[in-house]
Amino acid sequence: MTSPAQRVDAMGPRRGSVGTVARFLLPKIGQALFVVWASYTVAFLLIHALPGDPILAALAVRGGDATTTDPAVLDELRARYGLDGPLWQQYLGGFFGIFRGDLGVSIATGLPVSETILRVAGPTTALAGFALIVGFLIALAFTVWAYLARPAWVRNVIVQIPPLGIAVPAFLTGLVLITVFSFGLGWFPASGASGFASVVLPGITLALPTAAIFFQVFSAAVFDAGASPFVFTANAKGLSQSAVVFRHVLRNAMLPAITIIGLQVGYLAGGTAVVETVFSRDGIGRLTVDSVLARDINVLMGVVIVVATVYAVVTLVVDALYGVIDPRTRTALAGAKPISAAKEVRT
Amino acid sequence: MRLLRYPGMIVSILLLAVTALAVIAPALLAPYDPYESVGTMRLAPPSWEHLFGTDHLARDVFSRVIYGARLSLSAAGLAVVAGVTLGAVIGLVTGYLRGVVDAVVMRFVDVVIAIPGILLALIVVASLGFGPVAVGLGVGLGTSGAFARVMRAQVIRVRAEEYIEAARTLGGRGPTILVRHVLPNAARPIIAMAALELALAILAVSALSFLGFGAQPPAPEWGALVSAGRDFVATAPWLSILPGLVILAVVLAVNRIARYVGGER
């Protein structure tokens, strides 16, 4: 018995919710695009405002018979690597290239930059994903341990440990792990990027600072939640301690952790440069280091754009999912109407 | 002495005093010449004679670490000075002018904060060329965003104070008021933050020097020492791990003192 009127009714609210979602998402998408554009602009300005000719610098590194001062040859090279013409043309050309997936040509190898980055994206994703999960678990373990620890001074000592994860240089962690677990015990390979075993040591190295950042957010949220009325109530109802910790305290601490995943992406992107070098692993970090060593600004720009894009997309997804994960934020998503309605109800 | 109640502070101050001495007068602390072989003992393990052992050219690694303090810490110091200066200028101008300039510049500052610091530093190094100065400037650029934010917030707070209004009523010009009245009153949190950032800058500088972008061999910059020892990690792990532990200790000491300066006990 579906009458046309009913169908319109059924469509009505849905169209409305599409509107609200669009109203909620469009500014966020705009923000994400802005981050990519601004990162590109900042990197472009830095490279071209600072003294030095990129082509000459790259040739000087290559050395040998590649070094030339013949203007005709230099002009040809500039044209090949997209470094010819007025600056604004290079700027716009590079920017619109991003949307075609065209990031230019590597000065060092002559291969397309997007292809070069894509080839090493896999190992880095595996490494970063492993580090993110292990870092999350370490932070979680320390948070629960600190929350349950008695007396207070033991807790104070435990709380001091995770922040060390930021202070320890990644190359030190990596070299100690290699010394102990590769050359000492022979459990894991010291280098390379093949198979799961090769992810473990670099992953742990990268996970320590990740855990430190997670812990900062967790512990603040957990101790906040611990002092909140709903935990008081849960304790008063006579729930077991583990039920209180896992069902009430931790659930409320997870949320802020999700919001900083975008931040972690930035951190991981920087951290892989050192970790992949220590473990001689192929990946985006090592590619970045190699491109700087070869003064290959095209690959470097490409990496900046890719990292900014991943950061922007992750931030966008987290923002969009936030309303789904936390029902309390949904009123904000739906706009001003429900809030004013709620006020009316109250008065 | 109230300080004596915090054993962490005593250790940190002592360690930094020794480090400062190594920066000012390395010859007083280093038992050997950092650039010359001390015999035929290559890759010797740590002993009383050679605390950190000797490297592949039979140089005393402990002496090289002592001499490296000046290079590493001055690059880190340069980073903080550059970051504070750039950040303070941006924060002062945006916080004082507000309006469109503020809105536009601060959006870019947000992006500079979002780009991983090491990536920004690498861009600077790729353009300027390698060396401790480029590394210091690059790391400084990465920290300037955070300084700009704090400075701007301070300026906005100070601007509303009565003495600024008084200075303006007395006919003070914008730039004069900024430098003479706003800056001194907004500087305090920046100083506490600069101390914290110094610890992070030491880490960032040594990471970049480890990657090969700092002072070139045979200069004994800390990160470069770790990197040089890495080639022998299978047979002589102390070569890279001991200098690495020195970096860690100095970072922790600076961090402890910075937190004390910032009011944390």
Coordinates of C-alpha atoms in Angstrom, one line a residue:
Chain A
M1 CA 0.0 0.0 0.0
T2 CA 2.7 2.5 -1.0
S3 CA 1.0 5.7 -2.0
P4 CA 3.0 8.4 -3.7
A5 CA 2.4 10.6 -0.6
Q6 CA 4.1 8.1 1.6
R7 CA 7.0 7.9 -0.8
V8 CA 7.5 11.6 -0.7
D9 CA 7.4 11.4 3.1
A10 CA 10.0 8.8 3.1
M11 CA 12.2 10.9 0.7
G12 CA 11.7 14.0 2.7
P13 CA 13.8 13.4 5.8
R14 CA 16.5 11.6 3.7
R15 CA 16.9 14.6 1.4
G16 CA 17.1 16.7 4.5
S17 CA 19.9 14.6 6.0
V18 CA 21.8 14.7 2.7
G19 CA 21.6 18.4 3.0
T20 CA 22.9 18.4 6.6
V21 CA 25.7 16.0 5.8
A22 CA 26.7 18.2 2.8
R23 CA 26.6 21.2 5.0
F24 CA 28.8 19.4 7.5
L25 CA 31.1 17.8 5.0
L26 CA 31.7 20.6 2.4
P27 CA 33.7 22.9 4.6
K28 CA 35.7 19.9 5.8
I29 CA 36.5 18.9 2.2
G30 CA 37.4 22.6 1.5
Q31 CA 39.7 22.4 4.5
A32 CA 41.4 19.3 3.2
L33 CA 42.0 20.9 -0.2
F34 CA 43.4 24.0 1.5
V35 CA 45.9 21.9 3.5
V36 CA 47.1 20.3 0.2
W37 CA 47.3 23.6 -1.6
A38 CA 49.0 25.4 1.3
S39 CA 51.6 22.6 1.8
Y40 CA 52.4 22.7 -1.9
T41 CA 52.6 26.5 -1.7
V42 CA 54.8 26.6 1.4
A43 CA 57.2 24.0 -0.1
F44 CA 57.3 25.7 -3.5
L45 CA 58.0 29.1 -1.9
L46 CA 60.8 27.6 0.3
I47 CA 62.5 25.9 -2.6
H48 CA 62.4 28.9 -4.9
A49 CA 62.8 31.7 -2.4
L50 CA 66.0 30.3 -0.9
P51 CA 69.2 30.8 -2.9
G52 CA 70.5 28.2 -5.3
D53 CA 69.7 26.8 -8.7
P54 CA 68.0 23.3 -8.3
I55 CA 69.4 22.0 -11.6
L56 CA 72.9 23.1 -10.9
A57 CA 72.8 21.7 -7.4
A58 CA 71.5 18.3 -8.6
L59 CA 74.2 18.2 -11.3
A60 CA 76.9 19.1 -8.8
V61 CA 75.9 16.1 -6.6
R62 CA 75.9 13.8 -9.6
G63 CA 79.4 15.1 -10.4
G64 CA 81.6 13.6 -13.1
D65 CA 80.8 14.3 -16.8
A66 CA 77.2 15.2 -15.8
T67 CA 78.5 18.6 -14.7
T68 CA 78.0 21.2 -17.4
T69 CA 77.6 25.0 -17.6
D70 CA 76.5 25.0 -21.3
P71 CA 73.4 27.2 -21.2
A72 CA 71.7 25.3 -24.0
V73 CA 72.1 22.0 -22.1
L74 CA 70.9 23.5 -18.9
D75 CA 67.8 25.0 -20.6
E76 CA 67.0 21.6 -22.1
L77 CA 67.4 19.9 -18.7
R78 CA 65.2 22.6 -17.0
A79 CA 62.5 22.0 -19.6
R80 CA 62.7 18.2 -19.1
Y81 CA 62.2 18.5 -15.3
G82 CA 59.5 21.2 -15.5
L83 CA 61.8 23.9 -14.1
D84 CA 61.7 26.2 -17.0
G85 CA 59.6 29.3 -17.7
P86 CA 58.5 32.0 -15.3
L87 CA 57.9 30.9 -11.6
W88 CA 54.2 31.5 -11.7
Q89 CA 53.9 29.1 -14.6
Q90 CA 55.9 26.4 -12.8
Y91 CA 53.8 27.0 -9.7
L92 CA 50.4 26.7 -11.5
G93 CA 51.6 23.8 -13.7
G94 CA 52.8 21.9 -10.7
F95 CA 49.6 22.5 -8.8
F96 CA 47.2 21.5 -11.5
G97 CA 49.4 18.5 -12.2
I98 CA 48.5 17.2 -8.7
F99 CA 44.9 16.6 -9.8
R100 CA 46.0 14.6 -12.8
G101 CA 48.3 12.5 -10.5
D102 CA 51.2 14.0 -12.3
L103 CA 54.0 15.0 -9.9
G104 CA 56.7 15.7 -12.4
V105 CA 59.8 13.8 -13.3
S106 CA 62.6 12.8 -10.9
I107 CA 65.8 14.7 -11.6
A108 CA 67.9 11.9 -10.2
T109 CA 66.4 9.0 -12.1
G110 CA 64.3 10.5 -14.9
L111 CA 61.3 8.4 -13.8
P112 CA 57.9 9.9 -13.0
V113 CA 57.7 11.0 -9.4
S114 CA 54.2 9.5 -8.8
E115 CA 55.4 6.1 -10.0
T116 CA 58.6 6.4 -7.8
I117 CA 56.5 7.2 -4.7
L118 CA 53.9 4.6 -5.4
R119 CA 56.5 1.8 -5.7
V120 CA 57.8 2.4 -2.1
A121 CA 54.4 3.3 -0.6
G122 CA 53.6 -0.3 0.3
P123 CA 56.5 -1.0 2.8
T124 CA 56.0 2.4 4.4
T125 CA 52.3 1.8 4.9
A126 CA 53.0 -1.6 6.5
L127 CA 55.6 -0.1 8.8
A128 CA 53.4 2.9 9.8
G129 CA 50.3 0.7 10.3
F130 CA 52.3 -1.7 12.5
A131 CA 53.8 1.2 14.5
L132 CA 50.3 2.8 14.9
I133 CA 48.8 -0.5 16.3
V134 CA 51.8 -1.3 18.5
G135 CA 52.0 2.3 19.8
F136 CA 48.3 2.2 20.5
L137 CA 48.6 -1.0 22.5
I138 CA 51.6 0.1 24.5
A139 CA 49.9 3.4 25.4
L140 CA 46.7 1.4 26.4
A141 CA 48.7 -1.0 28.6
F142 CA 50.5 1.9 30.3
T143 CA 47.2 3.8 30.8
V144 CA 45.4 0.9 32.4
W145 CA 48.5 0.1 34.5
A146 CA 48.8 3.7 35.7
Y147 CA 45.1 3.9 36.4
L148 CA 45.0 0.8 38.6
A149 CA 48.4 1.4 40.3
R150 CA 48.4 2.0 44.0
P151 CA 49.9 3.8 46.0
A152 CA 50.1 7.2 44.3
W153 CA 53.9 7.3 44.0
V154 CA 54.0 4.1 42.0
R155 CA 51.5 5.6 39.6
N156 CA 53.6 8.8 39.4
V157 CA 56.6 6.7 38.4
I158 CA 54.6 4.8 35.8
V159 CA 53.2 8.0 34.3
Q160 CA 56.8 9.3 33.8
I161 CA 57.8 6.4 31.6
P162 CA 55.9 6.8 28.3
P163 CA 57.0 10.4 27.7
L164 CA 60.5 9.1 27.4
G165 CA 59.4 7.6 24.0
I166 CA 59.7 11.1 22.5
A167 CA 63.1 11.9 24.1
V168 CA 64.9 8.7 22.9
P169 CA 66.4 9.4 19.4
A170 CA 64.9 6.9 16.9
F171 CA 68.3 6.0 15.6
L172 CA 69.4 5.0 19.1
T173 CA 66.3 2.7 19.6
G174 CA 66.8 1.2 16.2
L175 CA 70.5 0.5 16.7
V176 CA 70.0 -1.0 20.2
L177 CA 67.2 -3.3 18.8
I178 CA 69.4 -4.4 15.9
T179 CA 72.3 -5.1 18.3
V180 CA 70.2 -7.2 20.7
F181 CA 67.6 -8.9 18.5
S182 CA 69.4 -9.2 15.1
F183 CA 73.1 -9.6 15.9
G184 CA 72.7 -10.8 19.5
L185 CA 69.7 -13.2 19.4
G186 CA 69.2 -13.5 15.6
W187 CA 65.4 -13.3 15.9
F188 CA 64.8 -10.6 13.3
P189 CA 66.6 -9.3 10.2
A190 CA 68.6 -6.1 10.7
S191 CA 67.6 -4.7 7.3
G192 CA 65.4 -5.1 4.3
A193 CA 61.7 -4.9 3.7
S194 CA 60.5 -8.4 2.9
G195 CA 58.1 -10.4 5.0
F196 CA 56.5 -9.7 8.4
A197 CA 59.7 -10.3 10.4
S198 CA 61.3 -7.3 8.7
V199 CA 58.6 -5.0 10.0
V200 CA 58.9 -5.9 13.7
L201 CA 62.1 -4.0 14.7
P202 CA 61.6 -0.8 12.7
G203 CA 57.9 -1.0 13.7
I204 CA 58.7 -1.1 17.4
T205 CA 61.3 1.8 16.9
L206 CA 58.6 3.9 15.3
A207 CA 56.0 2.8 17.8
L208 CA 57.7 4.2 20.9
P209 CA 57.2 7.9 20.1
T210 CA 53.7 7.0 18.7
A211 CA 52.9 5.4 22.0
A212 CA 54.1 8.5 23.9
I213 CA 51.7 10.7 22.0
F214 CA 48.8 8.3 22.4
F215 CA 49.6 8.0 26.1
Q216 CA 49.5 11.8 26.6
V217 CA 45.9 11.9 25.3
F218 CA 44.8 8.6 26.9
S219 CA 46.0 9.4 30.4
A220 CA 44.4 12.8 30.4
A221 CA 41.1 11.4 29.2
V222 CA 41.2 8.4 31.6
F223 CA 42.0 10.4 34.7
D224 CA 39.2 12.8 33.7
A225 CA 36.8 9.9 33.2
G226 CA 38.0 8.3 36.4
A227 CA 36.9 11.4 38.3
S228 CA 33.5 11.7 36.5
P229 CA 30.1 11.0 37.8
F230 CA 29.4 8.0 35.6
V231 CA 32.4 6.2 36.9
F232 CA 31.4 7.0 40.5
T233 CA 28.0 5.6 39.7
A234 CA 29.4 2.5 38.1
N235 CA 31.6 1.9 41.2
A236 CA 28.7 2.6 43.5
K237 CA 26.6 0.0 41.6
G238 CA 29.2 -2.5 42.7
L239 CA 30.6 -3.3 39.2
S240 CA 33.9 -5.1 39.2
Q241 CA 36.9 -3.0 38.7
S242 CA 37.7 -4.5 35.3
A243 CA 34.2 -3.8 34.1
V244 CA 34.5 -0.2 35.2
V245 CA 37.8 0.2 33.5
F246 CA 37.0 -1.4 30.2
R247 CA 33.3 -0.5 29.8
H248 CA 33.3 3.0 31.2
V249 CA 36.8 4.5 31.6
L250 CA 38.5 3.3 28.4
R251 CA 35.6 3.8 26.1
N252 CA 35.6 7.4 26.9
A253 CA 39.3 7.7 26.5
M254 CA 39.3 6.1 23.0
L255 CA 37.6 9.1 21.4
P256 CA 40.3 11.8 21.8
A257 CA 42.8 9.1 20.6
I258 CA 41.0 9.0 17.3
T259 CA 41.2 12.7 16.8
I260 CA 45.0 12.7 17.0
I261 CA 45.5 10.0 14.4
G262 CA 45.9 12.8 11.8
L263 CA 48.7 14.2 14.0
Q264 CA 50.2 10.8 14.2
V265 CA 50.3 10.5 10.4
G266 CA 52.4 13.6 10.2
Y267 CA 54.7 12.2 12.9
L268 CA 55.0 8.8 11.3
A269 CA 55.8 10.4 7.9
G270 CA 58.7 12.3 9.6
G271 CA 59.8 9.3 11.7
T272 CA 60.1 6.9 8.8
A273 CA 63.0 9.0 7.3
V274 CA 65.3 8.0 10.2
V275 CA 63.8 4.5 10.8
E276 CA 64.0 3.4 7.2
T277 CA 67.5 4.6 7.0
V278 CA 68.6 2.8 10.1
F279 CA 67.1 -0.5 8.9
S280 CA 68.0 0.0 5.2
R281 CA 64.3 -0.4 4.3
D282 CA 62.8 0.8 1.1
G283 CA 60.1 3.3 1.7
I284 CA 58.9 6.9 1.5
G285 CA 61.1 8.1 4.3
R286 CA 64.3 6.7 2.7
L287 CA 63.2 8.0 -0.7
T288 CA 62.9 11.4 0.9
V289 CA 66.4 11.2 2.4
D290 CA 67.8 10.0 -0.9
S291 CA 66.1 12.7 -2.8
V292 CA 67.6 15.4 -0.5
L293 CA 71.0 13.7 -0.9
A294 CA 70.6 13.9 -4.7
R295 CA 69.1 17.5 -4.4
D296 CA 66.2 16.1 -6.3
I297 CA 63.5 18.7 -5.5
N298 CA 60.9 17.2 -7.7
V299 CA 60.7 14.0 -5.7
L300 CA 60.9 16.0 -2.5
M301 CA 57.9 18.1 -3.6
G302 CA 56.1 15.0 -4.5
V303 CA 56.6 13.5 -1.1
V304 CA 55.4 16.7 0.6
I305 CA 52.2 16.6 -1.5
V306 CA 51.6 12.9 -0.8
V307 CA 52.1 13.4 2.9
A308 CA 49.9 16.5 3.0
T309 CA 47.2 14.6 1.0
V310 CA 47.3 11.6 3.3
Y311 CA 47.2 13.9 6.4
A312 CA 44.3 15.9 4.9
V313 CA 42.3 12.7 4.0
V314 CA 42.8 11.1 7.3
T315 CA 41.8 14.2 9.1
L316 CA 38.7 14.5 6.9
V317 CA 37.7 10.9 7.5
V318 CA 38.2 11.2 11.3
D319 CA 36.1 14.4 11.4
A320 CA 33.4 12.7 9.4
L321 CA 33.4 9.6 11.5
Y322 CA 33.4 11.5 14.7
G323 CA 29.6 11.9 14.7
V324 CA 29.2 8.2 14.0
I325 CA 31.4 7.1 16.8
D326 CA 30.3 9.6 19.5
P327 CA 26.5 10.1 19.5
R328 CA 26.9 13.2 21.7
T329 CA 28.4 15.2 18.9
R330 CA 25.5 14.4 16.5
T331 CA 23.5 17.4 17.6
A332 CA 26.3 19.7 16.4
L333 CA 26.2 17.8 13.1
A334 CA 22.5 18.3 12.6
G335 CA 23.0 22.1 12.9
A336 CA 21.3 24.7 15.0
K337 CA 17.7 23.4 14.9
P338 CA 17.8 20.6 17.5
I339 CA 19.7 22.8 19.9
S340 CA 17.1 25.5 19.8
A341 CA 14.4 22.8 20.0
A342 CA 16.0 21.5 23.1
K343 CA 16.1 24.9 24.6
E344 CA 12.4 25.3 24.0
V345 CA 11.7 22.0 25.7
R346 CA 13.7 23.1 28.7
T347 CA 11.9 26.5 29.1
Chain B
M1 CA 68.4 25.1 48.5
R2 CA 65.0 24.0 47.4
L3 CA 66.5 22.5 44.3
L4 CA 68.2 19.8 46.3
R5 CA 64.8 18.2 47.0
Y6 CA 64.6 17.2 43.3
P7 CA 67.4 14.7 42.6
G8 CA 66.5 14.8 38.9
M9 CA 67.3 18.5 38.8
I10 CA 70.7 18.0 40.5
V11 CA 71.7 15.4 38.0
S12 CA 70.4 17.5 35.1
I13 CA 72.2 20.6 36.2
L14 CA 75.5 18.8 36.7
L15 CA 75.2 17.1 33.3
L16 CA 74.5 20.4 31.5
A17 CA 77.3 22.1 33.4
V18 CA 79.7 19.5 32.0
T19 CA 78.1 19.8 28.5
A20 CA 78.5 23.6 28.7
L21 CA 82.2 23.2 29.5
A22 CA 82.5 20.8 26.5
V23 CA 81.0 23.5 24.3
I24 CA 83.2 26.3 25.7
A25 CA 86.5 24.6 26.2
P26 CA 86.5 21.0 24.9
A27 CA 90.2 20.7 25.3
L28 CA 89.8 20.7 29.1
L29 CA 87.6 17.6 29.0
A30 CA 88.8 15.6 26.0
P31 CA 91.7 13.3 26.8
Y32 CA 92.8 13.0 23.1
D33 CA 92.8 14.9 19.8
P34 CA 89.4 14.3 18.1
Y35 CA 90.9 14.2 14.6
E36 CA 94.1 12.2 15.2
S37 CA 94.6 8.5 15.6
V38 CA 95.7 7.5 19.1
G39 CA 97.7 4.4 18.0
T40 CA 97.0 1.3 16.1
M41 CA 94.0 0.2 18.1
R42 CA 91.1 0.2 15.7
L43 CA 87.5 -0.4 16.9
A44 CA 88.8 -1.0 20.4
P45 CA 86.0 -1.7 23.0
P46 CA 85.4 0.8 25.8
S47 CA 88.2 0.8 28.5
W48 CA 89.5 3.2 31.1
E49 CA 91.9 4.5 28.6
H50 CA 89.2 5.0 25.9
L51 CA 85.9 5.5 27.6
F52 CA 83.8 5.1 24.4
G53 CA 86.4 2.9 22.6
T54 CA 88.1 3.9 19.3
D55 CA 86.6 4.2 15.8
H56 CA 87.7 2.6 12.5
L57 CA 90.5 5.2 12.2
A58 CA 91.7 4.6 15.8
R59 CA 90.4 7.9 17.0
D60 CA 89.2 8.3 20.6
V61 CA 85.4 8.4 20.3
F62 CA 84.9 10.0 23.8
S63 CA 87.0 13.0 22.7
R64 CA 85.1 13.2 19.5
V65 CA 81.8 13.3 21.4
I66 CA 83.2 16.1 23.7
Y67 CA 84.3 18.1 20.6
G68 CA 81.0 17.4 18.9
A69 CA 79.0 19.1 21.6
R70 CA 79.8 22.6 20.2
L71 CA 78.6 21.7 16.7
S72 CA 75.5 19.9 17.7
L73 CA 74.4 22.3 20.4
S74 CA 75.1 25.4 18.4
A75 CA 73.0 24.1 15.5
A76 CA 70.2 23.3 18.0
G77 CA 70.6 26.7 19.6
L78 CA 70.4 28.3 16.1
A79 CA 67.2 26.4 15.5
V80 CA 65.6 27.7 18.6
V81 CA 66.8 31.3 18.0
A82 CA 65.5 31.2 14.4
G83 CA 62.2 29.6 15.5
V84 CA 61.6 32.1 18.3
T85 CA 62.6 35.1 16.1
L86 CA 60.4 34.1 13.1
G87 CA 57.6 33.0 15.4
A88 CA 57.7 36.1 17.5
V89 CA 57.6 38.4 14.5
I90 CA 54.7 36.6 13.0
G91 CA 52.9 36.4 16.3
L92 CA 53.5 40.1 17.1
V93 CA 52.3 41.3 13.8
T94 CA 49.3 39.1 13.4
G95 CA 48.2 39.6 17.1
Y96 CA 48.6 43.3 16.9
L97 CA 47.0 43.9 13.5
R98 CA 44.3 41.2 13.6
G99 CA 41.8 41.3 10.8
V100 CA 42.6 39.9 7.3
V101 CA 46.4 39.7 7.7
D102 CA 45.9 37.7 10.9
A103 CA 43.3 35.3 9.4
V104 CA 45.4 34.6 6.3
V105 CA 48.8 34.3 7.9
M106 CA 47.6 32.1 10.7
R107 CA 46.0 29.6 8.3
F108 CA 49.4 29.2 6.7
V109 CA 50.9 28.9 10.2
D110 CA 48.5 26.0 10.8
V111 CA 49.8 24.3 7.7
V112 CA 53.4 24.8 8.7
I113 CA 52.6 23.2 12.0
A114 CA 50.9 20.3 10.3
I115 CA 53.8 19.5 7.9
P116 CA 56.2 17.2 9.8
G117 CA 59.1 19.3 11.1
I118 CA 61.7 16.9 9.6
L119 CA 60.1 17.3 6.2
L120 CA 60.3 21.1 6.4
A121 CA 63.9 20.9 7.5
L122 CA 64.7 18.6 4.6
I123 CA 63.2 21.1 2.1
V124 CA 65.3 23.9 3.6
V125 CA 68.4 21.6 3.5
A126 CA 67.7 20.6 -0.1
S127 CA 67.6 24.3 -1.1
L128 CA 70.4 25.7 1.0
G129 CA 72.8 22.8 0.8
F130 CA 74.1 20.7 3.6
G131 CA 75.7 21.8 6.9
P132 CA 74.9 22.7 10.5
V133 CA 73.6 26.2 9.6
A134 CA 71.1 24.9 7.0
V135 CA 70.0 22.2 9.4
G136 CA 69.6 24.7 12.3
L137 CA 67.5 27.1 10.1
G138 CA 65.4 24.2 8.8
V139 CA 64.6 22.8 12.2
G140 CA 63.9 26.4 13.4
L141 CA 61.4 26.9 10.7
G142 CA 59.5 23.8 11.8
T143 CA 59.2 25.2 15.4
S144 CA 58.4 28.7 14.4
G145 CA 54.7 27.9 13.8
A146 CA 54.1 26.9 17.4
F147 CA 56.0 30.0 18.7
A148 CA 53.9 32.2 16.4
R149 CA 50.7 30.8 17.9
V150 CA 51.7 31.3 21.5
M151 CA 53.1 34.8 20.8
R152 CA 49.9 35.8 19.0
A153 CA 47.8 34.7 21.9
Q154 CA 50.0 36.6 24.3
V155 CA 49.9 39.8 22.2
I156 CA 46.1 39.6 22.1
R157 CA 46.0 39.3 25.9
V158 CA 48.5 42.1 26.4
R159 CA 46.9 44.4 23.9
A160 CA 43.8 44.7 26.0
E161 CA 45.8 45.8 29.1
E162 CA 45.4 49.4 30.2
Y163 CA 49.1 50.3 29.9
I164 CA 48.9 49.7 26.2
E165 CA 46.0 52.0 25.9
A166 CA 47.9 54.6 28.0
A167 CA 50.9 54.3 25.7
R168 CA 48.6 54.8 22.7
T169 CA 46.9 57.8 24.3
L170 CA 50.3 59.4 25.0
G171 CA 50.9 59.3 21.2
G172 CA 53.1 56.2 20.9
R173 CA 53.3 54.8 17.4
G174 CA 52.4 51.2 16.5
P175 CA 55.8 49.7 16.1
T176 CA 57.2 51.5 19.2
I177 CA 54.4 50.2 21.3
L178 CA 54.9 46.7 19.9
V179 CA 58.6 46.5 20.7
R180 CA 58.7 48.6 23.9
H181 CA 55.5 47.5 25.7
V182 CA 53.8 44.5 24.1
L183 CA 56.9 42.4 23.5
P184 CA 58.4 42.4 27.0
N185 CA 55.1 41.6 28.6
A186 CA 54.3 38.8 26.1
A187 CA 57.7 37.2 26.2
R188 CA 57.6 35.0 29.4
P189 CA 55.7 32.0 28.1
I190 CA 57.9 32.1 25.0
I191 CA 61.0 31.7 27.0
A192 CA 59.7 28.7 28.9
M193 CA 58.6 27.2 25.6
A194 CA 62.0 27.9 24.0
A195 CA 63.7 25.9 26.7
L196 CA 61.4 22.9 25.9
E197 CA 62.0 23.3 22.2
L198 CA 65.8 23.2 22.7
A199 CA 65.5 19.6 23.8
L200 CA 63.4 18.8 20.7
A201 CA 65.8 20.8 18.5
I202 CA 68.8 18.7 19.8
L203 CA 66.9 15.6 18.8
A204 CA 65.9 16.9 15.4
V205 CA 69.4 18.3 14.6
S206 CA 71.1 15.0 15.6
A207 CA 68.5 13.1 13.5
L208 CA 69.3 15.2 10.4
S209 CA 73.0 15.0 11.1
F210 CA 72.6 11.2 11.4
L211 CA 71.0 11.2 7.9
G212 CA 74.1 13.0 6.6
F213 CA 72.9 16.6 6.2
G214 CA 74.8 18.2 9.0
A215 CA 78.5 18.9 9.3
Q216 CA 80.5 16.7 6.9
P217 CA 83.2 14.3 8.1
P218 CA 85.6 14.4 9.8
A219 CA 83.6 16.9 11.9
P220 CA 82.4 15.1 15.0
E221 CA 78.8 16.2 15.1
W222 CA 76.8 13.9 17.4
G223 CA 74.4 12.4 14.9
A224 CA 77.2 11.9 12.4
L225 CA 79.1 10.0 15.1
V226 CA 76.2 7.6 15.5
S227 CA 75.9 7.3 11.8
A228 CA 79.6 6.5 11.3
G229 CA 79.4 3.9 14.1
R230 CA 76.4 2.3 12.4
D231 CA 78.7 0.7 9.7
F232 CA 80.3 -1.4 12.5
V233 CA 77.1 -2.1 14.6
A234 CA 77.6 -5.9 14.1
T235 CA 81.1 -5.9 15.6
A236 CA 81.4 -2.7 17.6
P237 CA 77.9 -1.6 18.7
W238 CA 79.2 0.8 21.4
L239 CA 80.6 3.1 18.6
S240 CA 77.1 4.3 17.8
I241 CA 75.2 3.4 21.0
L242 CA 77.4 5.4 23.4
P243 CA 77.2 8.7 21.5
G244 CA 73.5 8.0 21.1
L245 CA 73.1 7.7 24.9
V246 CA 75.0 11.0 25.4
I247 CA 72.4 12.7 23.1
L248 CA 69.6 11.0 25.1
A249 CA 71.0 12.1 28.4
V250 CA 71.5 15.8 27.3
V251 CA 68.0 15.8 25.8
L252 CA 66.5 14.5 29.1
A253 CA 68.5 17.0 31.2
V254 CA 67.4 20.0 29.1
N255 CA 63.9 18.8 29.2
R256 CA 63.9 18.4 33.0
I257 CA 65.3 21.9 33.5
A258 CA 62.9 23.4 31.0
R259 CA 60.0 21.8 32.8
Y260 CA 61.3 23.3 36.1
V261 CA 61.6 26.7 34.4
G262 CA 58.1 26.3 33.1
G263 CA 56.8 25.9 36.7
E264 CA 56.5 22.1 36.9
R265 CA 58.1 20.5 39.9

